[in-house]
Amino acid sequence: MPMKIGVHKLAMASPADTAELRAQLESGAIDPRSVVAVIGKTEGNGGANDFTRALATMCFAQVLAEARGEAVAEVEAAVAFVWSGGTEGVLSPHATVFTRQEDQDEPAGGGRLALGLAMSPDLAPEDIGRMAHVEMVRAATERAMADAGICDPADVHYVQVKGPLLTPARIADAGGRGAALVTQDPNGSKPYARGAMALGVALALGEVKAENVDDGAIARRLELYSSVASTSAGGELTKCEVLLFGNSAAAVGEFRIGHAVLADAIDASAVKAAISDAGGAPVAVFAKAEAAATLRGRRTTMLSDADIHYERHARAAVGGVIASVTGDPAIFVSGGTEHQCTPGAAPIAVIARV
Amino acid sequence: MPMKIGVHKLAMASPADTAELRAQLESGAIDPRSVVAVIGKTEGNGGANDFTRALATMCFAQVLAEARGEAVAEVEAAVAFVWSGGTEGVLSPHATVFTRQEDQDEPAGGGRLALGLAMSPDLAPEDIGRMAHVEMVRAATERAMADAGICDPADVHYVQVKGPLLTPARIADAGGRGAALVTQDPNGSKPYARGAMALGVALALGEVKAENVDDGAIARRLELYSSVASTSAGGELTKCEVLLFGNSAAAVGEFRIGHAVLADAIDASAVKAAISDAGGAPVAVFAKAEAAATLRGRRTTMLSDADIHYERHARAAVGGVIASVTGDPAIFVSGGTEHQCTPGAAPIAVIARV
Amino acid sequence: MPMKIGVHKLAMASPADTAELRAQLESGAIDPRSVVAVIGKTEGNGGANDFTRALATMCFAQVLAEARGEAVAEVEAAVAFVWSGGTEGVLSPHATVFTRQEDQDEPAGGGRLALGLAMSPDLAPEDIGRMAHVEMVRAATERAMADAGICDPADVHYVQVKGPLLTPARIADAGGRGAALVTQDPNGSKPYARGAMALGVALALGEVKAENVDDGAIARRLELYSSVASTSAGGELTKCEVLLFGNSAAAVGEFRIGHAVLADAIDASAVKAAISDAGGAPVAVFAKAEAAATLRGRRTTMLSDADIHYERHARAAVGGVIASVTGDPAIFVSGGTEHQCTPGAAPIAVIARV
Amino acid sequence: MPMKIGVHKLAMASPADTAELRAQLESGAIDPRSVVAVIGKTEGNGGANDFTRALATMCFAQVLAEARGEAVAEVEAAVAFVWSGGTEGVLSPHATVFTRQEDQDEPAGGGRLALGLAMSPDLAPEDIGRMAHVEMVRAATERAMADAGICDPADVHYVQVKGPLLTPARIADAGGRGAALVTQDPNGSKPYARGAMALGVALALGEVKAENVDDGAIARRLELYSSVASTSAGGELTKCEVLLFGNSAAAVGEFRIGHAVLADAIDASAVKAAISDAGGAPVAVFAKAEAAATLRGRRTTMLSDADIHYERHARAAVGGVIASVTGDPAIFVSGGTEHQCTPGAAPIAVIARV
């Protein structure tokens, strides 16, 4: 039977606020057992000491567990939670809940929003940021594509991947076994991890050639990239989790997805292009924001500001630009774009109601 | 002879950077004796402990003093310096230097950019934020309008006013004399001071009726406002300084000014309207940014964030929106909009080359 | 039978970290059903958007619920959770878990640590920061003293109170009913709420006379104060919760408590005096920190810093001073001292093993 | 004739405040031509975008230039200005002005405060953080020691060195010449620069052996260190400037200097030891503060806090600890301790009136 993806954007009064989720569960607007993913923004600082993501996951998982009649651990295993901390400028805390159900409807022409999920095996510390990491994401992306019922990579518009980075504990473990790591610096492992995952997506979608990708290319040969990958790394993860969004002729429903590339932080035309690519009224926007020392020939102070982290500056600006086009400040904007578009550019995907 | 206003936007590598100013003085592009005003953004935090404004004034005044063969104090008396701290998001530190000269050219039809300046007398502490403050700015605005050669208030597009607020020393002085003040809180005097100055502009331009303005209206009856005033208050000032920009049939040169009202922080259409009103390619933009707890029905976190001041959030977003339209992140965006447009809205002025 | 209070200080690797709690429950060091209170520091920013306190409560309550075989809601009703956000400088995130059991031991002379708890009824919005608030805390403090088995107020060394403040929702509710409030500003209600609760403690302990306390005195007549109250206000509360610590001749165990008054933020001698008053090796320290514009004749920049909140400056300094005496940076330091010691001074309590 | 060093601690109401300096010049308490160094704290954020240091230098130099009848550039060449930004916690903005004069008095036994100054030649970018950097500081330290009239390294208690780091411009210059640099990261060059300078001091004072110091040791072999060096690196410098303080039998006056080593951030006993070593009432204190992830077995959050830089946490704590001993929060505390004491430890020097 055809796949039907539901898209439910929920406002959040705090990272612990599940009122809109509960209301939609109670009204029947959301069937709890159909929920497969939650992507949202929380109002933390987006840094290492941002615990709003953990709080939101805990609260959403509890509500879903109760509604599904499952244990919290079962929900956390079955539902992908992707939170980005930091609602700078006009950005509004929210969650977009994705449901996936089989449906009786006859697919219309032109394709509808499809969503596939896949998980990699556990990574060893010495795999992180290396070709093993790339390959695991490549394979998971291929499985997620099949899961979404999408055959042509051109129909893929947004691949959200999250996976592990090096932590002090993992570094110590590798040290004890004499295993060499890509870096000894936990924070410094983020670009390698994000980059490896983006290259994995790029390989799966044919955006780069396998012969060009090796350990030395990761986080260095930035001319190799995916235009639809959006990757993040977190110390709490041991596997890579892939959420692949595209349009499938086998899917039904009222949504389509499109994408474009933000040439820089103030590229309003790319926002419009992504909306146009989706072909309807925008419902949810997913973008990356990247800080830059100069912008169209002018110096910015993002990178030299010791008071506000540069990712916060970047999200505030990009969020304002996108909201000025869509009129809705509940946007998913996150940072870190290694191998995700060319340096300075960033991906943007739009889900629209058609 | 007709007035000709020059507009020179200078990039700044730091608040102390005068390299572009010196280069333009040396090349003859700027005649030092024709400089009447500098309006710029510096990369401080924009708060009470932002000393980048003082540093920039000191450095610019020294260079101009040397070029004019005057003492620094003479330059500071003759040239209006207006700096706003805080280059959040994509905003770029810069200074716009205004020159004013008489010119032989024949005025073209339709008016050109004119600039008038005026200074109020010293204010007593008990005048601040009260009708005396309003009246002094009203009178100074009228003089500045005459100085600009503008007769019709409809030709006025941007009135930048800065003036005093209450400081601990002034509060103590008033206390010693038994004089009643609008508030005993230095920081709390800012809305009254900014509001009184905006109402002074509004009275001068006929935007509000005199019978509606009294002490009780200041910072309270926010339905009374000017659409072109942009006011700021600083503890270092004892007088109010008015810079009035408009188009005058008696002026010559290559610039015109226009304005519009930002309905909220993401109102890109108002940016375009202000450019269209100016009628040329935008050269310099001056806007106010105001934080809001909600935006188009969505909650923002600007006002509840204990890490980043709400004015910084607002400037970051508004700066991104304006730059996405003009392509230039060297924009003057400052905060505090009491009686400057309706609550939530904010003025924007654009100087364009025609 | 005599009361025996257990004091268990647990390190926390994050606000969600319950590893040490679980270990002590598993080893039997802590009997889950004996836990009556948790007082701790979490590593948030301590401001309105600090959600680490909620996360810690949720995680601790879940672990205790499982260990007690109760619902989470039952644990939250039975156990007092007091978290202060902000571990600035050397301060270390931790929780001090208090257990209370009956014990067969014969009381030794001189008294041992006793802990009493009491809860007020719900407060109406118009009660907050007013005499009704004072009276409810006075009555609850008296009940807590009885619960602790303490007769002489001189044996009371630390009274931790938390209670409601005005929220936008409560202000709206009162407005709808035409009820007058102490202020219309949610943030501005904190001093009134903290002050009212401190005066309630002061009345219960005979530190101030009832005839001197009225609505007009709250947050204004700061010469009225308690030397042992430590109060905090939060929007999530509707009642006031009192934790009263003292020494009781009827208690047994290995702990005693003492207190002193920090004359200012660098008063190391008061730290030593509190330890000496407790009469043993310090195990847990509870102090308030207050920002000041001047300190021993020198200007500080706490109150004019727009980047770091003044409470964060104050906690960092006071935490360093206390840790330099005790050698342990896991200290409970929180802010806001209205009617808690004289202005500029702050209470410090020490629990020691004797 | 014997050298006599004057020590004048001046409070500052802002980084531009020279009122106390002017008052002391006018009263004759300070002879402007005898001023050789100014060491102070300003209230910026202490980061790359802290411009309060430049502002303070500009303002102090102007006042001294006028009083000395010299050009500002002459003053800046003749007087060493060392400012550290960041007055966290209780720290108070101030400047300590050092004068040096010949004096008729007969030296008393035991030595008095002596101060020697020396400057290195300009460093090429490829020298920075390398042995050339070490050697230049070694030589300058030896000259400063001779200038101070000190023969025995044991009489040296505090060597303040500031010198260049790599800037984007210098990196580009080296790149153009094909010269290899210690790093391509401007910020990353700080540890190498500070470390090289500390090792230069250590060599000059015989604290480490020359055969142990090579390029590979800098910022790596941290078991090599000076106990009296305090070094800082700034992009505005091209040379290294050495201020060497000690006690000399050939000096007269009312001051002596002593030092000790802070074992960690809360080592109050070392503060007392340094005072005792100086042998009088403390007048000025100079210390380094270093962040640490753990302190006496407890985790701190300095290094994981994305809102407040770890150096600010460290200065706040150390400042509180020192002030709790001396009673004076006008203390010079700065960050970055590579090769300055063992890792985790930090130097502290005290000038006392005897």
CSV table of N, CA and C in Angstrom, one decimal, chain A residues 14-15 43 49 51-52 54-55 58-59 62 307, chain C residues 14-15 43 49 51-52 54-55 58-59 62 307:
chain,number,residue,atom,x,y,z
A,14,SER,N,8.3,25.6,26.2
A,14,SER,CA,9.6,25.3,26.9
A,14,SER,C,10.1,24.0,26.3
A,15,PRO,N,11.3,23.6,26.6
A,15,PRO,CA,11.8,22.3,26.1
A,15,PRO,C,11.0,21.1,26.7
A,43,GLU,N,15.4,25.8,23.0
A,43,GLU,CA,15.9,27.1,23.3
A,43,GLU,C,17.1,27.1,24.2
A,49,ASN,N,27.1,22.4,26.7
A,49,ASN,CA,26.4,22.4,27.9
A,49,ASN,C,24.9,22.8,27.7
A,51,PHE,N,21.4,21.3,27.6
A,51,PHE,CA,20.7,20.1,28.0
A,51,PHE,C,19.3,20.2,27.7
A,52,THR,N,18.9,21.2,26.9
A,52,THR,CA,17.5,21.3,26.5
A,52,THR,C,17.1,20.2,25.6
A,54,ALA,N,18.2,17.0,25.6
A,54,ALA,CA,17.9,15.8,26.4
A,54,ALA,C,16.5,15.9,27.1
A,55,LEU,N,16.3,17.1,27.6
A,55,LEU,CA,15.0,17.3,28.3
A,55,LEU,C,13.8,17.1,27.3
A,58,MET,N,13.3,13.5,26.5
A,58,MET,CA,12.7,12.8,27.6
A,58,MET,C,11.2,13.0,27.7
A,59,CYS,N,10.8,14.3,27.6
A,59,CYS,CA,9.4,14.6,27.7
A,59,CYS,C,8.6,14.1,26.6
A,62,GLN,N,8.2,10.3,26.8
A,62,GLN,CA,7.3,9.8,27.9
A,62,GLN,C,5.8,9.9,27.4
A,307,ASP,N,31.8,36.8,23.3
A,307,ASP,CA,30.6,36.8,24.1
A,307,ASP,C,29.6,35.8,23.6
C,14,SER,N,26.2,15.6,34.7
C,14,SER,CA,25.3,16.5,33.9
C,14,SER,C,24.0,16.6,34.7
C,15,PRO,N,23.1,17.5,34.3
C,15,PRO,CA,21.9,17.6,35.1
C,15,PRO,C,21.1,16.4,35.1
C,43,GLU,N,24.2,22.9,36.2
C,43,GLU,CA,25.1,23.8,35.4
C,43,GLU,C,24.4,24.6,34.3
C,49,ASN,N,15.6,31.1,31.5
C,49,ASN,CA,15.7,30.1,30.4
C,49,ASN,C,16.7,28.9,30.9
C,51,PHE,N,16.8,25.4,32.1
C,51,PHE,CA,15.9,24.2,32.2
C,51,PHE,C,16.6,23.0,32.8
C,52,THR,N,17.9,23.3,33.3
C,52,THR,CA,18.6,22.2,33.9
C,52,THR,C,18.0,21.8,35.2
C,54,ALA,N,14.7,21.7,35.9
C,54,ALA,CA,13.6,20.8,35.6
C,54,ALA,C,14.1,19.4,35.2
C,55,LEU,N,15.2,19.4,34.4
C,55,LEU,CA,15.8,18.1,33.9
C,55,LEU,C,16.3,17.3,35.1
C,58,MET,N,13.4,15.8,37.1
C,58,MET,CA,12.8,14.7,36.4
C,58,MET,C,13.6,13.5,36.5
C,59,CYS,N,14.9,13.6,36.4
C,59,CYS,CA,15.7,12.4,36.4
C,59,CYS,C,15.9,11.8,37.8
C,62,GLN,N,12.5,10.1,38.8
C,62,GLN,CA,12.3,8.8,38.2
C,62,GLN,C,13.1,7.7,38.9
C,307,ASP,N,27.2,41.3,29.4
C,307,ASP,CA,27.4,40.0,28.8
C,307,ASP,C,27.2,38.9,29.8
